[in-house]
Coordinates of C-alpha atoms in Angstrom, one line a residue:
M30 CA 86.4 -59.6 71.2
T31 CA 90.1 -59.8 70.5
R32 CA 91.7 -56.2 69.8
I33 CA 94.9 -55.7 68.2
G34 CA 96.1 -51.9 68.2
L35 CA 98.3 -50.3 65.4
A36 CA 100.0 -46.6 66.2
Y37 CA 98.9 -44.3 63.7
I38 CA 100.6 -41.1 64.8
K39 CA 102.9 -38.6 62.8
G40 CA 106.0 -39.9 61.7
A41 CA 105.0 -43.6 61.6
V42 CA 104.7 -45.4 58.1
P43 CA 101.4 -47.7 59.0
G44 CA 101.0 -48.8 55.4
F45 CA 104.6 -50.2 55.3
E46 CA 103.8 -53.4 55.7
D47 CA 100.4 -55.5 56.4
F48 CA 101.3 -56.4 59.9
G49 CA 100.0 -59.7 59.5
N50 CA 96.6 -58.7 58.6
L51 CA 96.1 -58.4 62.6
P52 CA 95.4 -54.5 63.6
T53 CA 91.8 -54.3 64.4
D54 CA 92.0 -50.8 66.0
I55 CA 93.9 -47.5 65.5
V56 CA 95.6 -45.8 68.1
K57 CA 96.4 -41.8 67.7
E58 CA 98.9 -39.7 70.0
N59 CA 95.9 -39.5 72.7
G60 CA 96.3 -43.1 73.4
L61 CA 92.8 -43.6 73.1
V62 CA 90.6 -46.7 71.3
N63 CA 86.7 -45.7 70.9
G64 CA 87.1 -43.2 73.4
N65 CA 88.8 -45.5 76.1
R66 CA 92.2 -46.1 77.3
A67 CA 94.3 -48.2 74.8
S68 CA 95.6 -50.5 78.0
E69 CA 92.0 -51.0 79.0
E70 CA 90.3 -51.8 75.5
L71 CA 93.6 -53.7 73.8
D72 CA 94.8 -56.8 74.0
A73 CA 98.1 -56.1 72.3
L74 CA 99.7 -52.9 70.3
I75 CA 102.2 -52.9 67.2
I76 CA 104.1 -50.0 66.8
P77 CA 105.4 -49.5 63.5
G78 CA 108.8 -48.1 61.4
G79 CA 108.8 -44.5 60.4
T80 CA 110.8 -41.6 62.2
L81 CA 109.0 -41.6 65.7
I82 CA 112.0 -40.5 67.5
E83 CA 112.8 -37.6 65.1
S84 CA 109.2 -36.4 64.8
N85 CA 107.8 -36.5 68.5
D86 CA 109.3 -35.8 71.9
I87 CA 108.6 -38.9 73.6
N88 CA 105.8 -37.2 75.6
M89 CA 102.4 -38.4 74.2
E90 CA 99.6 -39.8 75.9
L91 CA 99.9 -42.8 73.9
N92 CA 103.7 -43.5 75.6
K93 CA 101.7 -43.5 79.0
E94 CA 99.6 -46.3 77.8
I95 CA 102.6 -48.0 75.9
L96 CA 103.8 -48.2 79.8
K97 CA 100.9 -49.2 81.2
M98 CA 100.3 -51.9 78.7
A99 CA 104.1 -53.2 79.7
K100 CA 103.4 -53.4 83.2
M101 CA 100.1 -55.6 82.5
G102 CA 102.1 -57.9 80.7
K103 CA 100.1 -57.4 77.4
P104 CA 102.0 -57.9 74.2
L105 CA 103.9 -55.1 72.8
I106 CA 105.5 -55.4 69.4
G107 CA 107.8 -52.3 68.3
I108 CA 109.1 -52.6 64.4
C109 CA 112.2 -50.4 63.6
A110 CA 111.2 -47.2 65.4
G111 CA 108.5 -48.7 67.2
F112 CA 111.8 -50.9 68.7
Q113 CA 113.9 -47.4 69.2
L114 CA 110.9 -46.0 70.8
M115 CA 111.1 -48.4 73.7
S116 CA 114.7 -48.8 74.0
N117 CA 116.9 -47.2 76.5
Q118 CA 118.2 -44.3 73.9
I119 CA 118.9 -43.7 70.3
D120 CA 121.8 -41.9 68.9
I121 CA 120.4 -39.9 65.6
G122 CA 123.6 -38.2 64.9
R123 CA 125.0 -39.5 61.9
K124 CA 127.4 -37.3 60.1
S125 CA 127.3 -35.0 63.5
E126 CA 130.3 -34.3 65.6
V127 CA 128.7 -35.2 68.8
P128 CA 126.1 -37.7 69.3
I129 CA 122.8 -36.6 69.5
V130 CA 120.8 -38.5 71.9
K131 CA 117.0 -39.2 72.3
E132 CA 115.6 -40.8 75.4
G133 CA 113.5 -44.0 75.0
L134 CA 110.9 -45.4 77.4
G135 CA 113.3 -47.8 78.7
L136 CA 111.4 -51.0 78.1
I137 CA 114.0 -52.8 76.6
D138 CA 117.5 -52.7 77.9
V139 CA 119.3 -51.6 74.5
E140 CA 120.6 -48.7 73.2
F141 CA 120.9 -47.5 69.0
S142 CA 123.1 -45.9 67.0
P143 CA 123.9 -45.2 63.0
L144 CA 124.2 -48.3 61.3
I145 CA 122.9 -48.3 57.6
T146 CA 121.4 -51.5 56.3
S147 CA 118.8 -51.9 53.5
D148 CA 118.8 -55.5 52.7
R149 CA 116.3 -58.6 52.3
V150 CA 117.4 -60.7 55.1
K151 CA 117.2 -64.0 56.9
A152 CA 117.6 -63.9 60.8
K153 CA 118.3 -66.4 63.3
V154 CA 115.9 -67.0 66.0
F155 CA 116.2 -67.0 69.8
D156 CA 113.6 -68.9 71.9
N157 CA 113.3 -66.2 74.5
S158 CA 109.8 -64.9 74.1
F159 CA 106.4 -65.9 73.3
L160 CA 106.6 -64.6 69.6
T161 CA 109.3 -66.9 68.5
K162 CA 108.2 -70.1 70.2
N163 CA 108.6 -73.0 67.8
Q164 CA 110.1 -70.8 65.2
T165 CA 113.0 -73.1 64.5
E166 CA 113.8 -71.9 61.0
D167 CA 115.3 -68.2 60.4
V168 CA 112.5 -65.9 59.7
N169 CA 112.4 -63.6 56.5
G170 CA 112.0 -60.0 56.0
F171 CA 113.8 -56.8 55.4
H172 CA 115.7 -54.1 56.7
T173 CA 115.8 -50.2 56.1
H174 CA 117.5 -48.2 58.4
T175 CA 119.8 -45.4 59.2
Y176 CA 120.2 -45.9 63.3
G177 CA 120.3 -49.7 63.1
K178 CA 123.2 -50.7 65.6
V179 CA 121.7 -52.3 68.8
V180 CA 123.8 -52.9 71.5
G181 CA 122.9 -53.6 75.4
D182 CA 121.7 -56.4 77.6
A183 CA 118.4 -57.4 76.8
K184 CA 117.4 -60.8 75.8
P185 CA 118.4 -61.5 72.1
L186 CA 115.6 -62.8 69.7
F187 CA 117.0 -62.1 66.2
Y188 CA 120.3 -62.0 64.5
S189 CA 119.9 -60.6 60.6
K190 CA 122.2 -61.4 58.2
V191 CA 122.9 -58.6 56.1
Q192 CA 125.2 -58.4 52.8
R193 CA 125.9 -54.7 52.8
M194 CA 126.2 -52.1 55.8
N195 CA 127.1 -48.1 55.6
Y196 CA 127.2 -48.6 51.9
G197 CA 129.5 -51.1 51.5
D198 CA 129.7 -55.1 51.3
T199 CA 130.1 -56.7 54.5
N200 CA 132.6 -59.0 53.5
E201 CA 134.1 -61.5 50.8
A202 CA 131.3 -64.0 51.7
G203 CA 128.6 -61.5 51.3
D204 CA 126.9 -61.8 54.5
Y205 CA 127.3 -60.5 58.3
N206 CA 125.0 -61.1 61.2
I207 CA 123.9 -58.1 63.4
F208 CA 121.3 -58.0 66.3
S209 CA 118.3 -57.0 65.3
G210 CA 115.8 -58.0 67.9
A211 CA 115.1 -58.2 71.7
C212 CA 112.8 -58.4 74.2
N213 CA 112.1 -57.5 77.7
D214 CA 113.0 -59.9 80.9
D215 CA 109.4 -61.2 81.1
G216 CA 109.2 -61.3 77.2
N217 CA 105.9 -59.7 76.5
V218 CA 107.8 -56.4 75.3
I219 CA 109.4 -57.1 71.9
G220 CA 111.4 -55.0 69.5
T221 CA 112.7 -55.8 66.1
M222 CA 114.5 -53.9 62.9
I223 CA 113.2 -57.0 60.9
H224 CA 110.2 -55.0 58.8
N225 CA 107.5 -57.6 57.4
I226 CA 108.4 -59.9 60.3
L227 CA 104.6 -60.6 60.8
D228 CA 103.8 -60.7 57.0
E229 CA 106.3 -63.2 56.0
N230 CA 106.5 -65.9 59.0
P231 CA 103.3 -67.7 59.9
I232 CA 104.5 -69.2 62.9
I233 CA 105.3 -65.9 64.3
V234 CA 101.8 -64.7 63.5
E235 CA 100.3 -67.8 65.5
N236 CA 102.3 -67.3 68.5
L237 CA 100.7 -63.7 68.8
L238 CA 97.3 -65.1 68.1
N239 CA 98.0 -67.8 70.7
Q240 CA 99.1 -65.7 73.3
I241 CA 96.0 -63.2 73.4
D242 CA 93.6 -66.4 73.1
A243 CA 92.0 -64.8 69.9
K244 CA 89.1 -66.7 68.6
N245 CA 87.5 -65.4 65.9
L246 CA 89.8 -64.8 63.5
E247 CA 87.6 -64.1 61.0
E248 CA 86.3 -60.9 62.8
I249 CA 89.8 -59.8 63.2
Y250 CA 90.4 -59.9 59.5
N251 CA 87.2 -58.4 58.7
R252 CA 87.9 -55.4 61.1
N253 CA 91.7 -55.3 59.5
L254 CA 89.8 -54.5 56.1
E255 CA 88.5 -51.4 58.0
V256 CA 91.4 -50.2 59.6
K257 CA 93.3 -50.4 56.4
K258 CA 90.4 -48.3 54.8
H259 CA 91.0 -45.7 57.2
I260 CA 94.9 -45.6 56.6
Q261 CA 94.3 -45.4 53.1
S262 CA 91.4 -42.6 53.0
E263 CA 94.2 -39.9 53.4
V264 CA 97.2 -38.7 52.4
G265 CA 100.3 -38.9 55.1
I266 CA 99.0 -38.9 58.5
G267 CA 96.6 -35.8 60.2
S268 CA 97.2 -33.8 56.9
G269 CA 93.0 -33.9 56.4
I270 CA 93.6 -34.4 52.4
K271 CA 91.0 -37.2 51.6
I272 CA 92.1 -39.4 49.0
P273 CA 89.4 -39.9 45.8
Q274 CA 88.8 -43.5 45.1
R275 CA 88.9 -43.9 41.6
K276 CA 90.9 -46.2 38.7
I277 CA 92.6 -43.5 36.2
N278 CA 94.6 -45.7 33.8
E279 CA 94.0 -49.3 32.4
K280 CA 97.5 -50.3 33.1
P281 CA 100.3 -48.7 35.1
K282 CA 102.5 -45.8 33.2
F283 CA 106.2 -45.5 34.4
L284 CA 108.3 -42.2 34.7
M285 CA 111.9 -42.4 36.0
I286 CA 113.2 -39.2 38.0
G287 CA 116.9 -39.2 37.1
S288 CA 119.4 -36.6 37.5
N289 CA 123.3 -35.5 36.7
G290 CA 124.3 -36.5 40.2
S291 CA 123.7 -37.1 44.1
D292 CA 122.5 -33.8 45.9
S293 CA 120.1 -32.9 42.9
G294 CA 116.9 -33.5 45.2
K295 CA 115.4 -36.4 43.6
T296 CA 113.9 -37.9 46.9
F297 CA 112.3 -34.7 47.5
I298 CA 110.5 -33.8 44.2
L299 CA 109.7 -37.9 44.1
T300 CA 108.0 -37.3 47.5
G301 CA 106.3 -34.3 46.3
L302 CA 105.0 -35.9 43.1
A303 CA 103.9 -39.3 44.8
G304 CA 101.7 -36.9 47.7
A305 CA 100.1 -34.7 44.8
L306 CA 99.6 -37.7 42.6
R307 CA 97.8 -39.6 45.3
K308 CA 96.0 -36.6 46.4
R309 CA 94.6 -36.7 42.7
G310 CA 93.5 -40.2 43.1
Y311 CA 96.3 -42.1 41.7
K312 CA 97.7 -45.3 43.0
V313 CA 101.1 -44.7 42.9
A314 CA 104.0 -47.3 43.0
L315 CA 107.4 -46.1 44.3
L316 CA 110.6 -47.6 43.3
K317 CA 114.3 -47.1 44.0
V318 CA 117.1 -48.2 41.5
G319 CA 119.8 -50.0 43.6
P320 CA 119.5 -51.1 47.3
D321 CA 118.6 -47.6 49.1
V322 CA 115.2 -48.1 49.5
R323 CA 115.2 -45.7 52.2
D324 CA 114.7 -42.8 49.7
I325 CA 111.4 -43.8 48.8
I326 CA 110.2 -44.2 52.4
P327 CA 109.0 -40.8 52.5
G328 CA 107.0 -41.1 49.4
L329 CA 105.4 -44.0 51.1
Y330 CA 104.6 -42.0 54.2
L331 CA 102.1 -39.6 51.7
T332 CA 100.7 -42.7 49.3
K333 CA 100.5 -45.4 52.4
D334 CA 101.8 -48.2 49.9
R335 CA 103.8 -51.2 51.1
M336 CA 107.5 -51.6 50.7
N337 CA 107.2 -54.3 48.1
E338 CA 109.9 -57.0 47.0
F339 CA 110.2 -55.2 43.9
S340 CA 110.5 -51.6 45.5
S341 CA 114.8 -52.1 45.3
I342 CA 115.5 -52.7 41.3
K343 CA 118.7 -54.6 41.0
I344 CA 121.9 -52.9 39.5
G345 CA 124.5 -55.5 39.7
H346 CA 124.7 -57.6 43.1
L347 CA 123.0 -54.7 44.5
G348 CA 119.2 -54.6 44.9
W349 CA 116.0 -56.9 45.5
S350 CA 114.3 -57.3 42.2
D351 CA 115.7 -57.5 38.8
I352 CA 114.2 -55.2 36.2
E353 CA 112.4 -57.8 34.0
S354 CA 110.3 -59.2 36.6
T355 CA 109.9 -55.8 38.0
I356 CA 108.0 -54.9 35.0
A357 CA 106.2 -58.3 34.6
K358 CA 104.5 -58.0 38.3
L359 CA 103.8 -54.0 37.9
N360 CA 102.2 -54.7 34.8
S361 CA 99.5 -57.0 36.3
S362 CA 98.8 -55.0 39.1
D363 CA 96.3 -52.4 39.9
Y364 CA 98.7 -49.4 40.4
D365 CA 97.8 -46.4 37.9
I366 CA 101.3 -44.8 37.7
V367 CA 104.9 -46.1 38.7
L368 CA 107.6 -43.6 39.6
I369 CA 110.9 -44.8 39.7
E370 CA 114.0 -42.8 41.7
G371 CA 117.2 -43.0 40.2
V372 CA 120.9 -43.5 41.9
M373 CA 123.3 -40.6 41.6
S374 CA 123.8 -39.6 38.0
V375 CA 121.8 -41.4 35.4
F376 CA 125.2 -42.6 34.0
T377 CA 126.6 -43.5 37.3
G378 CA 127.9 -47.3 36.7
L379 CA 127.1 -47.1 33.0
L380 CA 131.0 -48.4 31.8
N381 CA 130.7 -51.1 34.8
E382 CA 130.9 -54.4 33.0
K383 CA 128.3 -55.7 35.3
V384 CA 125.2 -54.9 33.4
P385 CA 123.0 -53.2 34.3
F386 CA 124.6 -50.8 36.6
S387 CA 123.2 -47.5 36.1
A388 CA 119.6 -46.0 35.9
A389 CA 120.1 -45.2 32.2
E390 CA 120.5 -49.0 31.6
I391 CA 117.3 -49.6 33.6
A392 CA 115.6 -47.0 31.7
M393 CA 117.0 -48.3 28.5
S394 CA 115.7 -52.0 29.1
S395 CA 112.2 -51.3 28.9
N396 CA 111.7 -47.7 27.4
I397 CA 110.9 -45.9 30.3
P398 CA 110.4 -42.1 29.9
M399 CA 112.5 -39.7 31.9
L400 CA 111.9 -36.6 34.3
L401 CA 115.6 -35.2 34.4
M402 CA 116.8 -33.0 37.0
S403 CA 119.4 -31.0 38.2
G404 CA 120.3 -29.0 41.4
V405 CA 121.6 -25.6 40.9
N406 CA 123.2 -25.3 44.4
K407 CA 126.5 -26.2 43.5
G408 CA 127.6 -24.9 40.2
G409 CA 124.8 -22.4 39.6
I410 CA 122.1 -22.1 37.0
E411 CA 123.9 -22.1 33.9
T412 CA 126.2 -24.9 34.6
A413 CA 123.2 -27.1 35.6
A414 CA 121.5 -26.4 32.1
I415 CA 124.7 -27.2 30.1
D416 CA 125.2 -30.2 32.3
L417 CA 121.4 -31.4 31.7
V418 CA 121.6 -30.8 28.1
A419 CA 124.7 -33.0 27.6
H420 CA 122.8 -35.4 29.8
A421 CA 119.6 -35.4 27.9
N422 CA 121.5 -35.5 24.2
M423 CA 123.2 -38.5 25.5
L424 CA 120.2 -40.4 26.9
E425 CA 118.2 -39.7 23.4
K426 CA 121.2 -41.4 22.0
F427 CA 120.8 -44.2 23.8
G428 CA 116.9 -44.0 23.0
V429 CA 115.5 -43.0 26.5
N430 CA 112.9 -40.2 26.0
V431 CA 113.6 -37.5 28.1
K432 CA 110.0 -36.2 28.4
G433 CA 110.8 -32.7 31.0
I434 CA 114.0 -31.0 32.7
V435 CA 113.7 -29.9 36.2
L436 CA 116.2 -27.3 37.6
N437 CA 115.8 -27.8 41.2
K438 CA 116.7 -25.3 44.3
V439 CA 116.4 -22.2 41.6
Y440 CA 117.8 -18.8 43.6
N441 CA 116.9 -16.5 40.7
E442 CA 113.8 -16.9 38.2
D443 CA 115.0 -14.2 35.8
I444 CA 118.6 -16.3 35.1
F445 CA 116.1 -19.8 34.8
D446 CA 113.9 -18.0 32.1
N447 CA 117.3 -17.1 30.3
V448 CA 118.5 -20.3 30.1
V449 CA 115.1 -22.2 28.8
P450 CA 115.7 -21.0 25.1
Y451 CA 119.3 -22.5 25.4
I452 CA 118.1 -26.0 26.6
Q453 CA 115.2 -26.0 24.2
K454 CA 117.7 -24.6 21.4
N455 CA 120.3 -27.7 22.2
S456 CA 118.1 -30.6 23.1
T457 CA 114.8 -32.2 22.1
V458 CA 113.3 -31.5 25.5
E459 CA 110.3 -28.7 25.5
N460 CA 109.0 -28.8 29.0
I461 CA 111.7 -27.1 31.3
F462 CA 110.3 -26.5 35.1
S463 CA 111.7 -24.8 38.2
V464 CA 111.6 -25.4 41.7
G465 CA 112.6 -23.0 44.1
K466 CA 114.9 -23.0 47.2
L467 CA 113.6 -24.9 50.3
K468 CA 113.7 -22.4 53.0
L469 CA 115.1 -24.6 56.3
K470 CA 113.9 -23.5 59.4
T471 CA 114.3 -26.6 61.3
R472 CA 116.4 -29.9 61.6
G473 CA 114.9 -33.2 59.9
F474 CA 114.9 -32.2 56.1
T475 CA 118.0 -34.4 55.3
P476 CA 117.2 -37.9 53.8
E477 CA 119.6 -40.5 54.8
I478 CA 120.7 -38.3 57.9
E479 CA 117.9 -37.1 59.9
I480 CA 114.2 -36.9 58.4
R481 CA 111.2 -36.0 59.8
Y482 CA 108.7 -37.2 57.7
D483 CA 105.8 -35.4 58.6
L484 CA 108.0 -32.0 57.9
F485 CA 109.8 -33.4 55.1
T486 CA 106.8 -34.6 53.0
K487 CA 104.5 -31.5 53.7
A488 CA 107.1 -29.5 52.4
A489 CA 107.9 -31.8 49.5
M490 CA 104.0 -31.8 48.3
D491 CA 103.3 -28.1 49.1
L492 CA 106.5 -27.1 46.9
V493 CA 106.3 -29.3 43.8
E494 CA 102.1 -28.4 43.6
E495 CA 103.3 -24.8 44.0
S496 CA 106.2 -25.3 41.2
L497 CA 105.1 -28.1 38.6
D498 CA 102.4 -28.9 36.4
I499 CA 101.3 -32.1 37.8
D500 CA 98.8 -33.3 35.3
K501 CA 101.6 -32.6 32.7
I502 CA 104.0 -34.5 34.4
A503 CA 101.6 -37.4 34.9
D504 CA 100.9 -37.3 31.3
M505 CA 104.9 -37.8 30.6
A506 CA 104.4 -41.2 32.0
S507 CA 103.7 -44.2 29.6
E508 CA 103.0 -47.8 29.5
V509 CA 106.1 -49.9 29.3
K510 CA 107.3 -53.7 28.8
F511 CA 110.7 -55.2 29.2
N512 CA 112.7 -55.4 26.0
R513 CA 116.2 -56.3 26.8
I514 CA 119.4 -55.4 28.9
I515 CA 122.0 -53.8 26.7
P516 CA 125.4 -55.7 26.7
F517 CA 128.1 -53.8 27.5
E518 CA 130.0 -53.9 24.4
E519 CA 126.8 -52.0 22.8
I520 CA 127.4 -49.4 25.5
K521 CA 130.8 -48.8 25.0
D522 CA 130.2 -48.5 21.6
K523 CA 127.7 -45.4 22.0
V524 CA 129.6 -43.6 24.2
I525 CA 132.6 -43.8 22.6

């Protein structure tokens, strides 16, 4: 029987994609499959993305099995962090004065360093391995990486055409080719930064199946259903938190997490809410306004949901899917609740003539209710309260229903208690919440720079459940439908 393993370890995102519906077995840190060594049981192994480099010290028993399988000539496919794991080394020192270098397994002769990309991509293919044989057309997929610069002497497999790097457009033509896949000299160890490579490119899947001489495809797909069932049975990885299987809402209900600026903690709160709701049995969809879908990955680590084509909502030319088609697809889905993370302040981009260009305009387009938040770490609790009142009142002027306000990183509950009456008196918002300051004891808590999904997500879920009324917040979400994009002239008139 053909056996294809999927690494299921802390820091990985095994629900992020379907991997061609091929994995038949889960492999954990101990490197065992049904009590036997993976190198003896498996015909091939897929290593998914995530924060494997940040979350592990590259000393798991599984890594020994990876090295054995490579030596035996068995196919190994590493995606994103899986590729990094099999490289020579990875510099994860983004925004550090000196490189922070982690050693890889040395199976593919490349090195990694910081480069941010978050595009849907087409990639040019080189016929240097069994996986790319007969793939004459560009392959499809997506990038969502912080450490995506690849250099080295390994045989190239893919060069991805990207429109943006490091938060900026690449050039006037709107595209740039970057090294995004390679293999070892024997061609059996393959790494790529292209997610969904096995889901969107049938020839690639056929090549893998041919390489391992797979016969009974029906059996593979049936076993894959069991693998997915196991993955979906718990919140996160190794948490022991089982998910009740139930349908909660007839149709999806939507709630946007907006803020008055960057560094407010939107990603942290969204992650905690996603895990807390999944723990209660909700099927949760996570979306990001704008192109930087990296922000919702910690939440997807907990919910085990896919990164969908509609996960990034377009603003101007940035992002993957327009709001009208996104709402339509979600309203015909089986999700119970849809959480949308805003970008910067809800009003950032509001007066840009490219419409829509802000989180507020996305909310306006479909009457999406909002949970509005601010960090208090910069101007203090009082300043945050005054700013939130101004934001809530302007949003109300635009017809956006602010259902609740969250003051994040609160350092003094007495001061918070004193500002609650001010917020209630000067706005129509009744539900006011505080979330305390997270006490950081280790690295890995900074989204977009250096993050450990296992630690970050646990801290987020624990603090959110401790601080917020999850059921009350779930009740804030409502069914929505797309109405229209507000023309720029109307927006300008309302602001002035």
